[in-house]
PDB file of C-alpha atoms and ligand atoms in Angstrom:
ATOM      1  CA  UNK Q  81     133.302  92.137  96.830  1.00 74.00           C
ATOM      2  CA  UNK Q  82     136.059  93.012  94.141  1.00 84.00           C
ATOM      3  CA  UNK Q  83     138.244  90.244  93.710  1.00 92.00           C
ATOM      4  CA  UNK Q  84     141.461  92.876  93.409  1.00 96.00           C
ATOM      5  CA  UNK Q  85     141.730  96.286  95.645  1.00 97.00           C
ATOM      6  CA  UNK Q  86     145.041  98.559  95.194  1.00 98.00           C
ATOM      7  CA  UNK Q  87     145.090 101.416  97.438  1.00 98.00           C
ATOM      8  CA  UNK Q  88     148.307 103.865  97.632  1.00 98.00           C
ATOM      9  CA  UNK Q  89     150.973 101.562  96.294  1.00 98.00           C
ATOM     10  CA  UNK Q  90     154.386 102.841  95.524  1.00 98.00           C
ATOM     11  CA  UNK Q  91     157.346 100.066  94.448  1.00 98.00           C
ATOM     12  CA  UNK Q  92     161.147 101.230  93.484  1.00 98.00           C
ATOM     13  CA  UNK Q  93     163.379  99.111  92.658  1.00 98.00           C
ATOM     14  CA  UNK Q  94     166.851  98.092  94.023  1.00 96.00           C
ATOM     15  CA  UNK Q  95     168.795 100.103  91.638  1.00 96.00           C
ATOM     16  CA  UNK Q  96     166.219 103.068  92.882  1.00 97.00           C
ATOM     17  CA  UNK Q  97     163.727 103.321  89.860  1.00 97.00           C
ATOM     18  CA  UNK Q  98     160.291 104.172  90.892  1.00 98.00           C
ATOM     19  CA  UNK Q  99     158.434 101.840  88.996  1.00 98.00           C
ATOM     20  CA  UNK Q 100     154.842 102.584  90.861  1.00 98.00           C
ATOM     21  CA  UNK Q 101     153.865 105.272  92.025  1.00 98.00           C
ATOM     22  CA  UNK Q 102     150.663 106.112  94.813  1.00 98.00           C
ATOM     23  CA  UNK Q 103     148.695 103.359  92.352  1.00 98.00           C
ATOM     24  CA  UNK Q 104     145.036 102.984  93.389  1.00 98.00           C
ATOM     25  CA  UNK Q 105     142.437 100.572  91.379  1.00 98.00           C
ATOM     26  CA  UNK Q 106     139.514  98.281  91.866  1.00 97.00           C
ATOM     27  CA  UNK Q 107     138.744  95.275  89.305  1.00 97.00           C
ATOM     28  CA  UNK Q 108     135.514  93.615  89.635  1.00 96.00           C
ATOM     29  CA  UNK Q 109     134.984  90.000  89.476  1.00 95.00           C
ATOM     30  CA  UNK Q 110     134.288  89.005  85.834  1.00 96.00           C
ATOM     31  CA  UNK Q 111     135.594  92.803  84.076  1.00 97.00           C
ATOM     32  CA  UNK Q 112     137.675  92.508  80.823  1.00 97.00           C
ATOM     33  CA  UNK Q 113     140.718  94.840  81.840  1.00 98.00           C
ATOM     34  CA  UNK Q 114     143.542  95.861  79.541  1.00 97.00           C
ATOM     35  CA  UNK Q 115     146.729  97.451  80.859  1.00 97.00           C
ATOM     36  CA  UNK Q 116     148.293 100.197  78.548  1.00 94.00           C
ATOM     37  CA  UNK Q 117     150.739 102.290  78.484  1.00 93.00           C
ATOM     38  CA  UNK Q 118     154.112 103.340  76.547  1.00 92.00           C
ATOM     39  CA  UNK Q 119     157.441 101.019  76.955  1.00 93.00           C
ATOM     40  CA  UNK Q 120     158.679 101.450  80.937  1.00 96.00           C
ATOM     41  CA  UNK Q 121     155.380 102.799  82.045  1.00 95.00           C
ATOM     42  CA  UNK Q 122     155.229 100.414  84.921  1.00 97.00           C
ATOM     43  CA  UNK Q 123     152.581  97.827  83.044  1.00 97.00           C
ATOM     44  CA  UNK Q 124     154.408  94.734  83.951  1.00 97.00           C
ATOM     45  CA  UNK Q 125     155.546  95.604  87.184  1.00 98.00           C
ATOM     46  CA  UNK Q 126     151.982  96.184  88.349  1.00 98.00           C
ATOM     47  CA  UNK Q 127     151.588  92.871  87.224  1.00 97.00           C
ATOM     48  CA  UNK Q 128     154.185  91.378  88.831  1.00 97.00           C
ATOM     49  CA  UNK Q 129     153.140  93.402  92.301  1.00 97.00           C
ATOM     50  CA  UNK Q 130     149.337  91.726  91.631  1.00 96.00           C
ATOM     51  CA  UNK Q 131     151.143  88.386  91.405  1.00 94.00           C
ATOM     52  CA  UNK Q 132     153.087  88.984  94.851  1.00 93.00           C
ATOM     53  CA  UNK Q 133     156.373  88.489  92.943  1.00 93.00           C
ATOM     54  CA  UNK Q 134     157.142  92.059  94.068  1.00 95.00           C
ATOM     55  CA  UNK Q 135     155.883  93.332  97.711  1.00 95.00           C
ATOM     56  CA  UNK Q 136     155.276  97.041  98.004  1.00 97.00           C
ATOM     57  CA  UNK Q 137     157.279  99.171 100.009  1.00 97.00           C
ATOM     58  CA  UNK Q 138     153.503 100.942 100.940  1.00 97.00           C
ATOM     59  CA  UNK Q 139     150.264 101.198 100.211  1.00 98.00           C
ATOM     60  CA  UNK Q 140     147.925  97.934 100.580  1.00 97.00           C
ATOM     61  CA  UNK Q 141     146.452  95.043  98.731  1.00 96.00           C
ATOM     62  CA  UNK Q 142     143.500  93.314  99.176  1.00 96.00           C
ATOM     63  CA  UNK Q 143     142.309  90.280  96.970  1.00 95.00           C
ATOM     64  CA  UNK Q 144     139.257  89.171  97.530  1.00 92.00           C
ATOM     65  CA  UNK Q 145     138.615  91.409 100.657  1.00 93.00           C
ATOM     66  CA  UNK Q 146     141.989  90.182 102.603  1.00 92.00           C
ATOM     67  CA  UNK Q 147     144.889  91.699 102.449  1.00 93.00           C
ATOM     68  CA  UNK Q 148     147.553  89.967 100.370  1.00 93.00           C
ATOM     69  CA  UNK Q 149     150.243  87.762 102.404  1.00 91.00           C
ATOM     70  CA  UNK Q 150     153.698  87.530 100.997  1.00 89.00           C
ATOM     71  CA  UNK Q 151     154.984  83.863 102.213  1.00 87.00           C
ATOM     72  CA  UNK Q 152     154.709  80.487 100.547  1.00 81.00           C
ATOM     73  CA  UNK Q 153     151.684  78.780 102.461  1.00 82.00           C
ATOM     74  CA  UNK Q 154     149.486  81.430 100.692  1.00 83.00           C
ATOM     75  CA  UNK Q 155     151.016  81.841  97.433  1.00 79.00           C
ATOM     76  CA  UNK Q 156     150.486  78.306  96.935  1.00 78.00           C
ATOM     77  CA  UNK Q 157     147.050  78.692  97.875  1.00 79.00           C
ATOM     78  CA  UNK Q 158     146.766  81.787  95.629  1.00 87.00           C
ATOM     79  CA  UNK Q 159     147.287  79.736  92.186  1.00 85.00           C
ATOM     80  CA  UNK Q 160     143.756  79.109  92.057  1.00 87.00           C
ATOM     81  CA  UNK Q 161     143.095  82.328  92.580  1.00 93.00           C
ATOM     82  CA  UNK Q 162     145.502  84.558  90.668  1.00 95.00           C
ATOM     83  CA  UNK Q 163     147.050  83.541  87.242  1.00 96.00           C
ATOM     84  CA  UNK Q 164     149.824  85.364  86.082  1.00 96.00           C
ATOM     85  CA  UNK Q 165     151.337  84.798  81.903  1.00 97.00           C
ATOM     86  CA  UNK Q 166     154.776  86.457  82.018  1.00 96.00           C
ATOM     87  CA  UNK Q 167     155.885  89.130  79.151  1.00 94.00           C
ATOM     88  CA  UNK Q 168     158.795  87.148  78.822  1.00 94.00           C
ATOM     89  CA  UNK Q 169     158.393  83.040  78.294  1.00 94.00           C
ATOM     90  CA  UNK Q 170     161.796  82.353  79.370  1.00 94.00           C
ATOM     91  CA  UNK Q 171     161.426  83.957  82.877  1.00 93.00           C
ATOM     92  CA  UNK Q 172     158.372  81.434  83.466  1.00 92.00           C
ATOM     93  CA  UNK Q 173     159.183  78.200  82.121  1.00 90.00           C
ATOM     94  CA  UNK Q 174     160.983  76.162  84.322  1.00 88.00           C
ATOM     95  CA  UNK Q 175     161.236  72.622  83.031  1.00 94.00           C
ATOM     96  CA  UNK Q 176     162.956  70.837  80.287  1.00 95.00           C
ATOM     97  CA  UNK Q 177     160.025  69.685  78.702  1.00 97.00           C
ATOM     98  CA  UNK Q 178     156.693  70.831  77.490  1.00 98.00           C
ATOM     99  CA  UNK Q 179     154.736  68.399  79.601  1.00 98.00           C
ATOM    100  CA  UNK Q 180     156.890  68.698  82.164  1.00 97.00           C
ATOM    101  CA  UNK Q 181     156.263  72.541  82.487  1.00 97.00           C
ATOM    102  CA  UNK Q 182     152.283  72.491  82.008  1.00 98.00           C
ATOM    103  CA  UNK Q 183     152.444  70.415  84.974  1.00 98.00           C
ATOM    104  CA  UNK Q 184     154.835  71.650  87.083  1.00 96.00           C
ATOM    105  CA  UNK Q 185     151.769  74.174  88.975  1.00 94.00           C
ATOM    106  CA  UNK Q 186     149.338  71.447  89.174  1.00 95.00           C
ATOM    107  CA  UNK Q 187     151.641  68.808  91.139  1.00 95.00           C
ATOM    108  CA  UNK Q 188     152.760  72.207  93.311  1.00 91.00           C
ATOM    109  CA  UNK Q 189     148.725  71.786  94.117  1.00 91.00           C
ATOM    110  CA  UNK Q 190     149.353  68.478  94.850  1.00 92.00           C
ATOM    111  CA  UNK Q 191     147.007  66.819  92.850  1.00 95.00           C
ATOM    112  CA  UNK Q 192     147.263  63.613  91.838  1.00 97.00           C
ATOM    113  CA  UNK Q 193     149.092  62.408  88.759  1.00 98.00           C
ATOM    114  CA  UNK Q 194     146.082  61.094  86.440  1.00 98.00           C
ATOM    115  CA  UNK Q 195     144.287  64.473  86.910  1.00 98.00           C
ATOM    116  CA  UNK Q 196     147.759  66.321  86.372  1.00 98.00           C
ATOM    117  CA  UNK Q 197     148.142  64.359  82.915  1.00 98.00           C
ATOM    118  CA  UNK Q 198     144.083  64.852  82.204  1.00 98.00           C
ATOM    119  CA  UNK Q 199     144.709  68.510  82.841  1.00 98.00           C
ATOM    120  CA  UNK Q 200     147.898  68.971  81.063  1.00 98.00           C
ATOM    121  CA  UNK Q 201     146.394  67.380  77.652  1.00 98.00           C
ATOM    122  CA  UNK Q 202     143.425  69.115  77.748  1.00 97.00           C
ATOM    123  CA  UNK Q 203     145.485  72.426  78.475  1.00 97.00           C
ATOM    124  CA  UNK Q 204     147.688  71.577  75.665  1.00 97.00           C
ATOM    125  CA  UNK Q 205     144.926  71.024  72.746  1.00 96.00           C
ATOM    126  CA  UNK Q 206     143.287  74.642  74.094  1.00 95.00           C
ATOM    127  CA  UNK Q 207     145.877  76.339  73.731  1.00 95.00           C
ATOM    128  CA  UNK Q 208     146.861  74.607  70.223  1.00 94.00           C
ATOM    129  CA  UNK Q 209     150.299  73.187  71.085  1.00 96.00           C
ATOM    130  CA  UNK Q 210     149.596  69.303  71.404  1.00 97.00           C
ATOM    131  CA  UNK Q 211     152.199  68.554  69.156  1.00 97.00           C
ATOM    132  CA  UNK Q 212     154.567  69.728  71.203  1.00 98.00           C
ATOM    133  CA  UNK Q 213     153.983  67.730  74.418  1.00 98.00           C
ATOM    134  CA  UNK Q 214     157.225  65.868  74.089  1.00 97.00           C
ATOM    135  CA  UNK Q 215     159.151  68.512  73.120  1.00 97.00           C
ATOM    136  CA  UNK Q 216     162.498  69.835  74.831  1.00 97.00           C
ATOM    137  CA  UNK Q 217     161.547  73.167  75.469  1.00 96.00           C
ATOM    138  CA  UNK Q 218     164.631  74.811  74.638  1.00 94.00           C
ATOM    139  CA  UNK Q 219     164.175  73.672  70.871  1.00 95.00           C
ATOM    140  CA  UNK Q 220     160.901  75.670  70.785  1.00 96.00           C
ATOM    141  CA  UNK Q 221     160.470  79.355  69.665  1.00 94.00           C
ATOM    142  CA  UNK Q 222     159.881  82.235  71.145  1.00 92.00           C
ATOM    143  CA  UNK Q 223     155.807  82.180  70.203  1.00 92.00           C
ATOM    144  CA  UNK Q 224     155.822  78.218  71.354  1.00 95.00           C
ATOM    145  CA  UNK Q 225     156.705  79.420  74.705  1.00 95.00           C
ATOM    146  CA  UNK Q 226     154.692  81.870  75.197  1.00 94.00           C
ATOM    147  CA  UNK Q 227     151.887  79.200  74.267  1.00 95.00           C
ATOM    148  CA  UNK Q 228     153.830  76.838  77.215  1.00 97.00           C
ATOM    149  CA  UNK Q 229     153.756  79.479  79.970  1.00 96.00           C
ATOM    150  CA  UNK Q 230     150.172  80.156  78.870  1.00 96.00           C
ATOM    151  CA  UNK Q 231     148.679  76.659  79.004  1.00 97.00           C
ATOM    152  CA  UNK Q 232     151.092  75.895  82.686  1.00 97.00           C
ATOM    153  CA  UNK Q 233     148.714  78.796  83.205  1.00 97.00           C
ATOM    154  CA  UNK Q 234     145.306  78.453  82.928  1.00 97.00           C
ATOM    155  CA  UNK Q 235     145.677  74.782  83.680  1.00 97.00           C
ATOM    156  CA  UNK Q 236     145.377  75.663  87.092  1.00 96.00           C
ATOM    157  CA  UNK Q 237     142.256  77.105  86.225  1.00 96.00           C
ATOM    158  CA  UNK Q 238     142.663  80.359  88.043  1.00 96.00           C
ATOM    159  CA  UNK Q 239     139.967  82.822  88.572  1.00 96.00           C
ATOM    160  CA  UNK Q 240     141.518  85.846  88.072  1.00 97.00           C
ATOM    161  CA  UNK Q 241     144.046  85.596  84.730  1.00 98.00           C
ATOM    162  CA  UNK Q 242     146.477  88.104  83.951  1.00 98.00           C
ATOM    163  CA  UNK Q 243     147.946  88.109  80.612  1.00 97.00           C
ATOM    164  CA  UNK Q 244     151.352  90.461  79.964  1.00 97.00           C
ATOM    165  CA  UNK Q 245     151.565  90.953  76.132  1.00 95.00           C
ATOM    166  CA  UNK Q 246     150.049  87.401  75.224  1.00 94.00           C
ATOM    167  CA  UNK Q 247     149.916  88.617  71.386  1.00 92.00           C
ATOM    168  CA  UNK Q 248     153.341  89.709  70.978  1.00 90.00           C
ATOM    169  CA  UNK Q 249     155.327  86.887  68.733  1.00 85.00           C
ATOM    170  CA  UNK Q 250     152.041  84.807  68.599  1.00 88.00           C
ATOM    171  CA  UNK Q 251     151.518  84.472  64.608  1.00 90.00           C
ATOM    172  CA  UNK Q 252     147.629  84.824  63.158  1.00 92.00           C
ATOM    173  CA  UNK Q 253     146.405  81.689  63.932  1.00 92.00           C
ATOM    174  CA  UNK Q 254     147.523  81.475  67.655  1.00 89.00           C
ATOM    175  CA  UNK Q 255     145.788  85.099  67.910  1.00 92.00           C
ATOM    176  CA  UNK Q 256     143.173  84.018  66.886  1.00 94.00           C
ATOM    177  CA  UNK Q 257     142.967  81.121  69.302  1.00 92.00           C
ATOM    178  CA  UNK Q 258     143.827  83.206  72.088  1.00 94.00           C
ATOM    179  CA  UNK Q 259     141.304  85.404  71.046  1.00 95.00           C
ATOM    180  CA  UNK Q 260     138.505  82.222  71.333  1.00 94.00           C
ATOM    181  CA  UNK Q 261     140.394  81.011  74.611  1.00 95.00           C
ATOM    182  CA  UNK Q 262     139.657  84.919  76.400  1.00 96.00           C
ATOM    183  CA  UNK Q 263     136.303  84.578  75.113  1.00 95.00           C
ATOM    184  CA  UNK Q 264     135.879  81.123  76.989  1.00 94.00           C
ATOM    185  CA  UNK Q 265     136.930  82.388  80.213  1.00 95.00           C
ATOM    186  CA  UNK Q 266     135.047  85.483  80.030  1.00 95.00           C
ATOM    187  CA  UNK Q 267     132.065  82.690  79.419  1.00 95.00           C
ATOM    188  CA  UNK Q 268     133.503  80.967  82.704  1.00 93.00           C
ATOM    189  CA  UNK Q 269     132.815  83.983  84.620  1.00 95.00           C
ATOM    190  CA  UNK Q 270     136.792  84.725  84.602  1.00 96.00           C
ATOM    191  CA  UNK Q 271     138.387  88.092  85.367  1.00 97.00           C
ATOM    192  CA  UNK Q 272     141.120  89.127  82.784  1.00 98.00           C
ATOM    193  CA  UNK Q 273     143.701  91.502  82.816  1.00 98.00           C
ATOM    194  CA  UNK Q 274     145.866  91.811  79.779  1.00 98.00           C
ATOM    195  CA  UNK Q 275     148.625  94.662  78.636  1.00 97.00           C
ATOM    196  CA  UNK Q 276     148.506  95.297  75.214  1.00 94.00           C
ATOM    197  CA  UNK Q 277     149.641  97.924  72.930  1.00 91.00           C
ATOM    198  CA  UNK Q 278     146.873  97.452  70.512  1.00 90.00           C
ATOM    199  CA  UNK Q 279     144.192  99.710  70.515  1.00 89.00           C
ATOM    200  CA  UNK Q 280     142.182  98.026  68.105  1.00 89.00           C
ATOM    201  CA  UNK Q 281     142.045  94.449  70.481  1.00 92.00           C
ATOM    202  CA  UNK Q 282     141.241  97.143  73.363  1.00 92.00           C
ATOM    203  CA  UNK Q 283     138.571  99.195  71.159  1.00 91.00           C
ATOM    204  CA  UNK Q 284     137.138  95.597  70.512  1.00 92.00           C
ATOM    205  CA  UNK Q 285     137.650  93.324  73.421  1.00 95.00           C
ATOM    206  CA  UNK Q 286     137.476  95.024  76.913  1.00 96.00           C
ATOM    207  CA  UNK Q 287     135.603  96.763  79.598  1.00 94.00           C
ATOM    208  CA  UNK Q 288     138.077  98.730  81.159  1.00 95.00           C
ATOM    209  CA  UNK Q 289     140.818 100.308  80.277  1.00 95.00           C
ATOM    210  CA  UNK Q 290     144.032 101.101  82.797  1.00 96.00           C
ATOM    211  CA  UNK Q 291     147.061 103.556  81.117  1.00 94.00           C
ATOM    212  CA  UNK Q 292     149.977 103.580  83.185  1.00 95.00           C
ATOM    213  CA  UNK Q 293     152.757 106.590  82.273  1.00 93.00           C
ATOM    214  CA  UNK Q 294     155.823 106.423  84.383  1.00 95.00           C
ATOM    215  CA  UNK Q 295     154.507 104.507  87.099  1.00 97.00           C
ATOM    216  CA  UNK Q 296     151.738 106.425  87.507  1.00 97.00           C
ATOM    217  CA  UNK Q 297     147.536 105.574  86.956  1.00 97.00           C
ATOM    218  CA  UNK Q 298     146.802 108.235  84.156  1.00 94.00           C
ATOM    219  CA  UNK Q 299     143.359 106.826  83.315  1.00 93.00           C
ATOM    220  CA  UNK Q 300     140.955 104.345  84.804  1.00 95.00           C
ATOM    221  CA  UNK Q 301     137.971 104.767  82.513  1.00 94.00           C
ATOM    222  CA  UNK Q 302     135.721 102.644  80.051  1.00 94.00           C
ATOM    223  CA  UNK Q 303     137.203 101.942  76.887  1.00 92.00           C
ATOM    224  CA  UNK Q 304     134.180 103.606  74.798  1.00 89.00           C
ATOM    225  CA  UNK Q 305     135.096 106.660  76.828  1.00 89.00           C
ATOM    226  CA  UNK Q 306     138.832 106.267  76.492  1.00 87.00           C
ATOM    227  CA  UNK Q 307     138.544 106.327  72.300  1.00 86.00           C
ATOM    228  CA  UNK Q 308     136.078 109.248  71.777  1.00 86.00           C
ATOM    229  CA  UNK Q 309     138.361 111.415  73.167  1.00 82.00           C
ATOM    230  CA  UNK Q 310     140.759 112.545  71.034  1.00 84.00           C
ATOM    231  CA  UNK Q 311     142.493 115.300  73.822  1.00 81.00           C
ATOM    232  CA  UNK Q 312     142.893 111.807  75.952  1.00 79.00           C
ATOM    233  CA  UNK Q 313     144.161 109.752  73.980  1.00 84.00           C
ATOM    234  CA  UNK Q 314     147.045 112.128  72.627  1.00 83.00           C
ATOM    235  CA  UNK Q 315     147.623 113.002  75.991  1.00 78.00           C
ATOM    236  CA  UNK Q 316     147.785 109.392  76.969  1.00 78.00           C
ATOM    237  CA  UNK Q 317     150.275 108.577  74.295  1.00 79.00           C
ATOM    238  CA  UNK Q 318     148.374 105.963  72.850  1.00 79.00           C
ATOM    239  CA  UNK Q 319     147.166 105.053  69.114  1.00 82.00           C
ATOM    240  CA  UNK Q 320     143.877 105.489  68.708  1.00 83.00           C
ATOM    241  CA  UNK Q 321     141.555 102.614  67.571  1.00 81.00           C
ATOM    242  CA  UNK Q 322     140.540 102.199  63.518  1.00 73.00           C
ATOM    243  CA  UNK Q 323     136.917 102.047  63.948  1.00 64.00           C
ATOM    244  CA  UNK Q 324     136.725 105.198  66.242  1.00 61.00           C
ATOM    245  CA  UNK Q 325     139.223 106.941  63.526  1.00 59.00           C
ATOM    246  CA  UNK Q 326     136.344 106.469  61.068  1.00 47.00           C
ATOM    247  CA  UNK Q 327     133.813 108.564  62.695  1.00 43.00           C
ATOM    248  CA  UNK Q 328     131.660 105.387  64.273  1.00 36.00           C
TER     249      UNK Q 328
HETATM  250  N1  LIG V 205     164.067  94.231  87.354  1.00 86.07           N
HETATM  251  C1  LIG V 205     164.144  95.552  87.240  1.00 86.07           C
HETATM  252  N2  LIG V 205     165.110  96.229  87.890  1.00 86.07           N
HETATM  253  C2  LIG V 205     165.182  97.573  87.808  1.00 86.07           C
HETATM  254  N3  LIG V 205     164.323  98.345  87.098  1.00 86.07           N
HETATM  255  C3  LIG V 205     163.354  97.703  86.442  1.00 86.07           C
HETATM  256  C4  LIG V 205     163.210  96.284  86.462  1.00 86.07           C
HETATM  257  N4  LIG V 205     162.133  95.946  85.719  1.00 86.07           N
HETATM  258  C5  LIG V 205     161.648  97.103  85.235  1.00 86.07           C
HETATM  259  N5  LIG V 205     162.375  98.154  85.660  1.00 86.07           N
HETATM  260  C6  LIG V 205     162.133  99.563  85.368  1.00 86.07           C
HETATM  261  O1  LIG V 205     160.845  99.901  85.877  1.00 86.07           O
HETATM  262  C7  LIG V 205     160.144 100.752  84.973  1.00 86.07           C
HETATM  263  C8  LIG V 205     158.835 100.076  84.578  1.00 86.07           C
HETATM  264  O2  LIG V 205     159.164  98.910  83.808  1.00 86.07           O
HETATM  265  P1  LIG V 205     158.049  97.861  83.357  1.00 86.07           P
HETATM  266  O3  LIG V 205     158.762  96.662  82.860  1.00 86.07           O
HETATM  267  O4  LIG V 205     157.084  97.703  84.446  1.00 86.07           O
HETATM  268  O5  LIG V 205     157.376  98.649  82.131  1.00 86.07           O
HETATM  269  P2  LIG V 205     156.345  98.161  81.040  1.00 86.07           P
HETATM  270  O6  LIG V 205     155.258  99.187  80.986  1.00 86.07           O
HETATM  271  O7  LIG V 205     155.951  96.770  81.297  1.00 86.07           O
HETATM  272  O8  LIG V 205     157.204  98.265  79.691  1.00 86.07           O
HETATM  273  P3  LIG V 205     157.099  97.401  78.311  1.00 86.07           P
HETATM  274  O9  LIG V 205     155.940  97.958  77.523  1.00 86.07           O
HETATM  275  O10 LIG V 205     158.404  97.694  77.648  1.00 86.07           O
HETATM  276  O11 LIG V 205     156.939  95.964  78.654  1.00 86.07           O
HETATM  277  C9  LIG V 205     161.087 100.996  83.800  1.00 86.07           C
HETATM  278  O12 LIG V 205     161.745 102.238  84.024  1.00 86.07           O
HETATM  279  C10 LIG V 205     162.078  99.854  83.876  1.00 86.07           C
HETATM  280  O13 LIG V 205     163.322 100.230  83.385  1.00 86.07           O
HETATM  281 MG1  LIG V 206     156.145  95.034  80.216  1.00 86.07          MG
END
């Protein structure tokens, strides 16, 4: 069974933008997906419609062979089951302190408090930011955040983890930690889906590739087929990847 179904789905905002448009895709459990796409294309509001923070106005949505519910009882129940990393930090983190934050999903589980503090600490020191447990987290950066909302994250140890641009603002060293963190999950039997506007991670790294243009699925194809063809990719609008530019 695919853990995420899409069939027909069309969102518009209030203020009347069409931000998804007739958008049908399967993911399979365990696929490395990336999300691409130009600036507006509709990448992180498909994300935000897999997360149930948007509902569609038609079409349906099936995770894990039942159709999606939009109230609270199964959202919470849905944490373990769908992880979502916002674009923006400051949209997801919701308490004062780092600690604070990483934890704020796990006690929403309920579980208890040493298992909360076990879990935030070893959520902390994966994703690199240990040093910042006591931190206020309005004297952090923009990249520290991200690293917050990240660790809040996958400390609920999802199944299904969707990243929206988790390299932008992240410096070398956190991308390459992120990049040994994917590679974990993907040995954990994870499924990832992650927007990016880098070819070369998505030449590299994934499966699957997913380009959205104004709100519409362009392409749902493998990524070795997506980069050996030129006429696509220009259509696309994408930049191509380095080591398909050099005649591999
Ligand atoms: N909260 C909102 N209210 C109204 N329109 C919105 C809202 N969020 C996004 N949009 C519009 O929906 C369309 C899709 O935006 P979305 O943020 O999904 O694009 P994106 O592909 O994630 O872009 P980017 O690469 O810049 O992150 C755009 O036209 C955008 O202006
Ligand atoms: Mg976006």
């Amino acid at each position: 069974m695919s853990p995420i179904k899409l069939s027909n789905i069309n969102y518009t905002y209030p203020s009347g933008i069409k931000a998804l448009n007739n958008v049908s895709l399967t993911i399979n459990k365990g696929e490395k997906v990336v999300l691409m796409g130009a600036n507006g294309s509709g990448k992180s509001s498909l994300f935000l419609l897999l997360a149930g923070v948007i509902k569609p106005e038609s079409g349906s949505y099936q995770i894990n062979g039942e159709s999606f519910r939009y109230c609270r009882k199964w959202r919470n129940k849905l944490c373990q089951e769908i992880g979502y990393v916002f674009q923006d930090p400051d949209v997801q983190v919701v308490s004062t302190h780092v600690d604070e934050d990483v934890a704020f999903g796990l006690r929403n589980m309920g579980l208890k408090e040493p298992m909360v503090q076990e879990l935030v600490d070893e959520y902390l020191e994966l994703t690199g930011i240990s040093h910042l447990k006591d931190k206020s987290v309005h004297s952090l950066s923009y990249g520290q955040k991200k690293q917050v909302a990240l660790a809040g994250v996958l400390a609920m140890e999802p199944q299904i983890v969707m990243l929206d641009e988790p390299f932008a603002w992240l410096d070398y060293q956190q991308s390459q930690r992120l990049k040994a963190i994917l590679e974990q999950l993907v040995d954990r039997g994870k499924t990832l889906i992650i927007s990016t506007h880098n070819s070369d991670f998505v030449s590299e790294w994934a499966d699957k590739a997913l380009v959205m243009k104004g709100g519409t699925l362009t392409a749902d194809t493998s990524t070795n087929a997506l980069f050996t063809n030129d006429c696509l990719i220009e259509e696309l609008g994408i930049a191509p990847a380095q080591r398909h530019m050099i005649g591999c």
